[in-house]
C-alpha cells in the first residue's frame, strides 16, 4: 500500500483522478472518526465551495504516535516520582515560565521571564501583579483543579480569569459573551482566515464544540487536537483566542497525561510556529474536504517532541543531583542540618533555570525536625560564607551561589 497523503496532495499527484471519490472512500471508511464539527472551506480567507464535517482516519503514523505519547507520559511520571519535592516543584515552575512566555510570544505579546516568575510566586497573594491570574490558572492543571466546560458561559469565565488585565478595552468582546463583529486573520497584505462574524453563529458552533469535547467515544488525545483546531477556527473573541485555546488544550491534555506534558504544549509550538499555522491553513483548503488527520498528526509530533525534551532534561538534572547528593554524603565538615539545607538549594539551582531561590518561610515549613532558631542561624551563616546569597528581602529568599557550585564541581 502506498503512503497515505492529504487529499490536497492526492489531487496534485493525481490530476486526472477522482478526488471526490477518494474523499468519499475516506469519509465512509470503517475506521473513520467522524465529528459533529462543520467548517467552511476557504482560499485566502474567502469561503469557497461546500462546508464539511471534520473527520480523522487513524492511520498507522497517528496510532504509533498516540502510543509513543502515552509511553512518554508514563516515563515522565516515573522520573517525577523519583525526584525530591523541591526539585519537582522547581522543574514545574521552570516549565510553566517557558509555557506562559511562549503562549504570549506566539501572539506577539511581549512578556519577560521575570514577570512570569513573579506571577507564579505571587499567584495566591492579594498583590496586583501582571499575569498573576494567568499563572494561577495554569498551576491548577497540576492539581487537577480543571474548569468544567458545560455551557457557553464557562468559556467566557476562562477568558475572563486567564486574560485578566491583558486585553485592551477596545478589544474586549462586544457581544453578550463573545465577539459580535467581523474579524479577519492574517497580515496587512493577505487574509488567512475569515471566521463567522456574529455571536449567534459563533455560539451555535461553540455549542457543537462543547458537545464534542465532553464526548467519550474517541481517543482523548485525538479529541484535544480536533477541538483545539475547531476552537481556533471559530475565533470567538476579538483578541486572546490563541491563548485561551492553548490553555484549554493544556487542561484536557492534563486530564489524560502527566501535567508536565500538558504545560509544554505552547513552548513547543513556539519552536514550530510555521508548521503550526500551516497545519491550520491546510485543513480549510477546498481540496481537503474537512480531513483533519494531518493536523492532528502534526500536533501530536509537536507534543511528543516536547515530552522528549522534558525526559532528557529531567534525566540530566537527576544525574547531577545524584552527584551533588553524593558530594554532601562524603563531606565531613558539614553537620546534618547543613547538608539538609544545601540539598534543598541544590534542587532549586538545578531544576529551575530561572532560579530566584527559596523563601525562608518555605524552608521553615519543611524543616520541622529542627528548631527554627537553629535553621535560621545556619542560613545566616551559609549566607555569610557566600555559599548562599539573599535574592529578596521581603519575603526573605536565598539561593546557592554560582561560585560555590563551581568550587565543588572542579
Coordinates of C-alpha atoms in Angstrom, one line a residue:
X1 CA 0.0 0.0 0.0
X2 CA 1.3 3.5 -0.9
X3 CA 2.0 6.3 1.5
X4 CA -1.2 7.9 2.8
X5 CA -1.3 11.6 1.8
X6 CA -3.6 14.5 2.4
X7 CA -6.4 14.9 -0.2
X8 CA -4.7 18.1 -1.4
X9 CA -1.5 16.2 -2.3
X10 CA -3.6 13.4 -3.7
X11 CA -5.2 15.8 -6.2
X12 CA -1.7 17.2 -7.1
X13 CA -0.3 13.7 -7.7
X14 CA -3.4 12.5 -9.5
X15 CA -4.6 15.5 -11.6
X16 CA -7.0 13.3 -13.6
X17 CA -8.1 11.2 -10.6
X18 CA -11.5 11.5 -8.9
X19 CA -10.8 13.4 -5.7
X20 CA -14.5 13.3 -4.8
X21 CA -14.4 9.5 -4.9
X22 CA -11.3 9.4 -2.8
X23 CA -12.9 11.7 -0.2
X24 CA -16.0 9.5 0.0
X25 CA -13.8 6.4 0.4
X26 CA -12.1 8.0 3.3
X27 CA -15.2 9.5 4.9
X28 CA -17.0 6.2 4.7
X29 CA -14.1 4.1 5.8
X30 CA -14.9 1.6 8.5
X31 CA -12.2 3.1 10.7
X32 CA -13.0 6.8 10.2
X33 CA -13.6 9.1 13.1
X34 CA -16.4 11.5 12.2
X35 CA -17.2 14.6 14.2
X36 CA -20.2 16.9 14.6
X37 CA -17.9 19.9 13.8
X38 CA -18.5 21.6 10.5
X39 CA -16.1 24.0 8.8
X40 CA -16.3 26.2 5.7
X41 CA -13.5 25.7 3.1
X42 CA -11.5 28.8 2.3
X43 CA -8.9 30.3 0.0
X44 CA -7.1 33.3 1.4
X45 CA -10.0 33.9 3.8
X46 CA -12.7 33.7 1.2
X47 CA -15.3 30.9 1.5
X48 CA -15.1 28.5 -1.4
X49 CA -17.4 25.6 -2.2
X50 CA -19.2 23.5 0.4
X51 CA -18.8 23.1 4.1
X52 CA -17.6 19.8 5.5
X53 CA -17.7 17.8 8.8
X54 CA -14.2 17.3 10.3
X55 CA -13.0 13.7 10.1
X56 CA -9.9 11.8 11.0
X57 CA -8.5 8.5 9.8
X58 CA -6.4 6.8 12.5
X59 CA -3.6 5.8 10.1
X60 CA -0.5 3.9 11.4
X61 CA 1.5 7.1 12.0
X62 CA -1.2 8.5 14.2
X63 CA -1.7 5.3 16.2
X64 CA 2.1 4.9 16.7
X65 CA 2.4 8.5 17.9
X66 CA -0.5 8.0 20.3
X67 CA 1.3 5.0 21.8
X68 CA 4.6 7.0 22.0
X69 CA 2.9 9.9 23.7
X70 CA 1.3 7.6 26.3
X71 CA 4.6 5.8 26.9
X72 CA 6.5 9.1 27.2
X73 CA 4.0 10.3 29.8
X74 CA 4.5 7.1 31.8
X75 CA 8.2 7.7 31.7
X76 CA 7.8 11.3 32.8
X77 CA 5.7 10.2 35.8
X78 CA 8.3 7.6 36.8
X79 CA 11.0 10.3 36.8
X80 CA 8.8 12.7 38.7
X81 CA 8.1 10.1 41.3
X82 CA 11.9 9.7 41.8
X83 CA 12.5 13.4 42.4
X84 CA 12.5 15.2 45.8
X85 CA 9.7 17.6 46.4
X86 CA 11.6 20.9 45.8
X87 CA 13.2 19.5 42.6
X88 CA 9.8 18.7 41.1
X89 CA 8.3 22.0 42.2
X90 CA 11.1 23.9 40.7
X91 CA 11.0 22.0 37.4
X92 CA 7.3 22.6 37.2
X93 CA 7.8 26.3 37.7
X94 CA 10.6 26.4 35.1
X95 CA 8.3 24.6 32.6
X96 CA 5.5 26.9 33.4
X97 CA 7.6 30.1 32.8
X98 CA 8.5 28.8 29.4
X99 CA 4.9 27.9 28.6
X100 CA 3.4 31.3 29.6
X101 CA 6.1 33.3 27.9
X102 CA 5.7 31.1 24.7
X103 CA 1.9 31.3 24.5
X104 CA 2.1 35.1 24.7
X105 CA 5.0 35.2 22.3
X106 CA 3.1 33.2 19.7
X107 CA 0.5 36.1 19.7
X108 CA 3.2 38.8 19.6
X109 CA 2.6 39.7 23.2
X110 CA 5.9 40.7 24.9
X111 CA 6.4 39.0 28.2
X112 CA 9.6 39.0 30.4
X113 CA 10.7 35.8 32.2
X114 CA 10.9 37.8 35.4
X115 CA 7.3 38.9 35.1
X116 CA 6.1 35.3 34.9
X117 CA 8.4 34.2 37.8
X118 CA 6.9 37.0 39.9
X119 CA 3.4 36.0 38.8
X120 CA 3.9 32.3 39.7
X121 CA 5.4 33.1 43.2
X122 CA 2.6 35.6 43.9
X123 CA -0.2 33.7 42.3
X124 CA -2.0 33.1 45.6
X125 CA -1.4 36.5 47.0
X126 CA -3.6 39.6 47.0
X127 CA -0.9 41.7 45.3
X128 CA -1.8 43.2 41.9
X129 CA 0.8 41.7 39.6
X130 CA 0.6 41.2 35.8
X131 CA -0.1 37.6 34.7
X132 CA -1.0 36.5 38.3
X133 CA -4.4 35.1 37.2
X134 CA -2.7 33.5 34.1
X135 CA -0.2 31.7 36.4
X136 CA -2.9 30.7 38.9
X137 CA -5.0 29.1 36.1
X138 CA -2.0 27.1 34.7
X139 CA -1.0 26.0 38.2
X140 CA -4.4 24.4 38.6
X141 CA -3.6 21.9 35.8
X142 CA -1.0 20.4 38.1
X143 CA -3.6 20.0 40.9
X144 CA -6.3 18.7 38.5
X145 CA -8.5 21.7 39.6
X146 CA -9.7 21.8 36.0
X147 CA -12.5 24.1 34.9
X148 CA -15.5 22.2 33.5
X149 CA -16.8 23.4 30.2
X150 CA -20.5 22.5 30.0
X151 CA -22.0 25.7 28.8
X152 CA -21.1 28.9 26.8
X153 CA -20.6 31.0 29.9
X154 CA -17.9 28.6 31.1
X155 CA -15.8 29.6 28.1
X156 CA -16.2 33.2 28.9
X157 CA -15.3 32.6 32.6
X158 CA -12.0 31.0 31.4
X159 CA -11.4 34.0 29.2
X160 CA -12.1 36.5 32.0
X161 CA -9.8 34.8 34.5
X162 CA -7.0 33.8 32.2
X163 CA -6.6 37.1 30.5
X164 CA -7.4 39.4 33.3
X165 CA -5.8 42.8 32.6
X166 CA -4.2 41.5 29.3
X167 CA -6.8 42.6 26.8
X168 CA -7.3 46.4 25.8
X169 CA -10.8 47.7 26.4
X170 CA -11.4 48.3 22.7
X171 CA -10.7 44.6 22.0
X172 CA -12.9 43.1 24.7
X173 CA -15.9 41.0 23.5
X174 CA -18.7 43.3 22.1
X175 CA -21.4 40.7 22.3
X176 CA -23.1 39.2 25.4
X177 CA -20.3 36.6 25.8
X178 CA -18.3 36.6 22.6
X179 CA -17.4 38.6 19.6
X180 CA -20.3 40.1 17.6
X181 CA -18.5 41.7 14.7
X182 CA -16.4 40.8 11.7
X183 CA -12.7 40.0 12.1
X184 CA -10.0 38.7 9.7
X185 CA -6.9 36.7 10.5
X186 CA -3.7 37.5 8.6
X187 CA -1.3 40.3 7.8
X188 CA -1.9 43.8 6.4
X189 CA -1.5 42.3 2.9
X190 CA -3.2 39.0 3.0
X191 CA -6.1 37.2 4.8
X192 CA -5.6 33.6 6.1
X193 CA -8.9 33.0 7.7
X194 CA -12.3 34.8 7.9
X195 CA -14.3 33.4 10.7
X196 CA -18.1 33.8 11.2
X197 CA -19.0 37.4 12.1
X198 CA -21.9 37.3 14.5
X199 CA -22.4 36.0 18.0
X200 CA -25.4 33.8 17.2
X201 CA -23.4 31.7 14.6
X202 CA -20.3 31.7 16.9
X203 CA -22.5 30.4 19.8
X204 CA -24.0 27.7 17.6
X205 CA -20.6 26.4 16.7
X206 CA -19.3 26.6 20.3
X207 CA -22.3 24.6 21.5
X208 CA -21.3 21.8 19.0
X209 CA -17.7 22.2 20.3
X210 CA -18.9 21.7 23.9
X211 CA -20.8 18.5 22.9
X212 CA -17.6 17.2 21.2
X213 CA -15.1 18.0 23.9
X214 CA -17.3 16.3 26.5
X215 CA -17.9 13.2 24.4
X216 CA -16.1 9.9 25.3
X217 CA -16.2 8.0 22.1
X218 CA -12.8 8.8 20.6
X219 CA -9.2 8.9 21.9
X220 CA -8.8 11.8 24.3
X221 CA -5.6 12.9 22.6
X222 CA -7.3 13.0 19.1
X223 CA -10.2 14.9 20.7
X224 CA -8.0 17.5 22.3
X225 CA -6.3 18.4 19.0
X226 CA -9.5 18.3 16.9
X227 CA -11.2 20.5 19.5
X228 CA -8.2 22.9 19.5
X229 CA -8.4 23.3 15.7
X230 CA -12.2 24.0 15.8
X231 CA -12.0 26.5 18.7
X232 CA -9.3 28.5 16.8
X233 CA -11.3 28.2 13.6
X234 CA -14.4 29.7 15.4
X235 CA -12.2 32.6 16.8
X236 CA -14.9 33.6 19.4
X237 CA -13.1 36.6 20.8
X238 CA -11.6 39.8 19.3
X239 CA -8.3 39.1 21.0
X240 CA -6.9 36.3 23.1
X241 CA -8.2 33.3 21.1
X242 CA -4.9 31.6 20.8
X243 CA -4.0 31.9 24.5
X244 CA -7.4 30.7 25.6
X245 CA -7.4 27.8 23.0
X246 CA -4.0 26.6 24.0
X247 CA -4.8 26.8 27.7
X248 CA -8.0 24.7 27.2
X249 CA -5.9 22.2 25.2
X250 CA -3.4 22.0 28.1
X251 CA -6.2 21.4 30.6
X252 CA -7.6 18.5 28.6
X253 CA -4.2 17.0 28.0
X254 CA -3.5 17.2 31.7
X255 CA -6.6 15.1 32.4
X256 CA -5.1 12.1 30.4
X257 CA -1.4 12.7 30.6
X258 CA 1.1 14.0 33.2
X259 CA 0.9 17.7 34.0
X260 CA 4.4 18.4 32.5
X261 CA 3.4 17.1 29.1
X262 CA 0.3 19.3 29.3
X263 CA 2.1 22.5 30.1
X264 CA 4.9 22.2 27.5
X265 CA 2.5 22.5 24.5
X266 CA 2.8 26.2 23.8
X267 CA 6.5 26.2 24.3
X268 CA 6.9 23.5 21.7
X269 CA 4.5 25.3 19.3
X270 CA 6.6 28.4 19.7
X271 CA 9.6 26.5 18.3
X272 CA 7.4 25.2 15.4
X273 CA 5.2 28.3 14.6
X274 CA 5.4 28.0 10.9
X275 CA 4.3 24.3 10.9
X276 CA 1.6 25.1 13.4
X277 CA 0.0 27.8 11.3
X278 CA 0.4 25.9 8.1
X279 CA -1.4 23.0 9.6
X280 CA -4.4 25.2 10.3
X281 CA -4.5 26.5 6.7
X282 CA -4.3 23.1 5.2
X283 CA -7.5 21.9 7.0
X284 CA -9.6 24.7 5.4
X285 CA -8.4 24.1 1.8
X286 CA -11.3 23.2 -0.5
X287 CA -9.3 20.2 -1.7
X288 CA -9.0 18.9 1.8
X289 CA -12.8 18.2 2.3
X290 CA -12.6 18.6 6.1
X291 CA -10.0 15.9 6.8
X292 CA -8.1 16.8 10.0
X293 CA -5.8 13.7 10.1
X294 CA -2.6 15.6 9.3
X295 CA -3.4 18.5 11.6
X296 CA -3.7 16.0 14.5
X297 CA -0.6 14.2 13.4
X298 CA 1.4 17.5 13.4
X299 CA 0.1 18.5 16.9
X300 CA 1.0 15.0 18.2
X301 CA 4.5 15.3 16.7
X302 CA 4.9 18.7 18.5
X303 CA 3.7 17.2 21.8
X304 CA 5.9 14.2 21.6
X305 CA 8.9 16.4 20.8
X306 CA 8.2 18.4 23.9
X307 CA 7.9 15.3 26.0
X308 CA 11.3 14.1 24.7
X309 CA 12.9 17.3 25.8
X310 CA 11.3 17.0 29.3
X311 CA 12.6 13.5 29.7
X312 CA 16.1 14.4 28.6
X313 CA 16.2 17.5 30.8
X314 CA 14.9 15.7 33.9
X315 CA 17.2 12.7 33.5
X316 CA 20.3 15.0 33.1
X317 CA 19.3 17.1 36.1
X318 CA 18.6 14.0 38.2
X319 CA 22.1 12.7 37.4
X320 CA 23.6 16.0 38.5
X321 CA 21.5 16.0 41.7
X322 CA 22.7 12.5 42.5
X323 CA 26.3 13.7 42.1
X324 CA 25.7 16.6 44.5
X325 CA 23.9 14.3 47.0
X326 CA 27.0 12.0 47.0
X327 CA 29.2 15.1 47.5
X328 CA 27.3 16.0 50.6
X329 CA 27.3 12.5 51.9
X330 CA 31.1 12.4 51.7
X331 CA 31.6 15.9 53.1
X332 CA 32.7 15.6 56.7
X333 CA 32.9 19.3 57.5
X334 CA 29.1 19.7 57.3
X335 CA 26.6 18.7 60.0
X336 CA 23.2 17.1 59.3
X337 CA 21.3 20.4 59.2
X338 CA 23.8 22.0 56.8
X339 CA 23.6 19.0 54.4
X340 CA 19.8 19.1 54.5
X341 CA 19.7 22.8 53.7
X342 CA 22.3 22.6 50.9
X343 CA 20.4 19.7 49.3
X344 CA 17.3 21.9 49.2
X345 CA 19.2 24.7 47.4
X346 CA 20.9 22.3 45.1
X347 CA 17.5 21.2 43.9
X348 CA 16.4 24.7 43.2
X349 CA 19.6 25.5 41.4
X350 CA 19.5 22.5 39.1
X351 CA 15.8 22.2 38.3
X352 CA 14.9 25.8 37.6
X353 CA 16.8 27.8 35.0
X354 CA 15.1 31.0 36.4
X355 CA 16.2 30.1 40.0
X356 CA 15.3 33.0 42.2
X357 CA 15.8 30.9 45.3
X358 CA 13.7 29.5 48.1
X359 CA 11.8 31.6 50.6
X360 CA 12.9 31.3 54.3
X361 CA 9.3 30.7 55.3
X362 CA 9.2 27.7 53.0
X363 CA 12.4 26.3 54.5
X364 CA 10.8 26.7 57.9
X365 CA 7.8 24.6 56.7
X366 CA 10.0 21.7 55.5
X367 CA 12.5 21.6 58.4
X368 CA 10.1 20.8 61.2
X369 CA 12.5 18.3 62.6
X370 CA 14.8 21.2 63.6
X371 CA 14.3 24.2 65.8
X372 CA 13.7 27.2 63.6
X373 CA 16.2 29.4 65.5
X374 CA 18.9 26.8 64.6
X375 CA 17.8 26.7 61.0
X376 CA 17.7 30.5 60.7
X377 CA 21.2 30.8 62.3
X378 CA 22.5 28.2 59.8
X379 CA 21.0 30.0 56.9
X380 CA 22.6 33.3 58.0
X381 CA 26.0 31.5 58.5
X382 CA 25.8 30.0 55.0
X383 CA 25.0 33.4 53.6
X384 CA 28.0 35.0 55.5
X385 CA 30.2 32.3 54.0
X386 CA 29.0 33.2 50.5
X387 CA 27.5 29.7 50.0
X388 CA 24.1 31.2 49.9
X389 CA 23.0 34.7 48.8
X390 CA 19.9 36.7 49.6
X391 CA 17.9 37.4 46.4
X392 CA 14.9 39.1 48.0
X393 CA 14.4 40.9 51.3
X394 CA 10.6 40.5 51.5
X395 CA 9.8 37.7 51.8
X396 CA 13.4 36.7 52.6
X397 CA 14.7 34.5 49.9
X398 CA 18.0 32.8 49.3
X399 CA 19.8 30.8 46.6
X400 CA 23.0 28.9 46.3
X401 CA 25.8 30.9 44.8
X402 CA 27.4 30.1 41.4
X403 CA 30.8 30.4 43.0
X404 CA 30.1 27.6 45.4
X405 CA 28.7 25.4 42.7
X406 CA 31.8 26.0 40.6
X407 CA 34.0 25.3 43.5
X408 CA 32.5 21.8 44.3
X409 CA 32.3 20.8 40.7
X410 CA 36.0 21.4 40.0

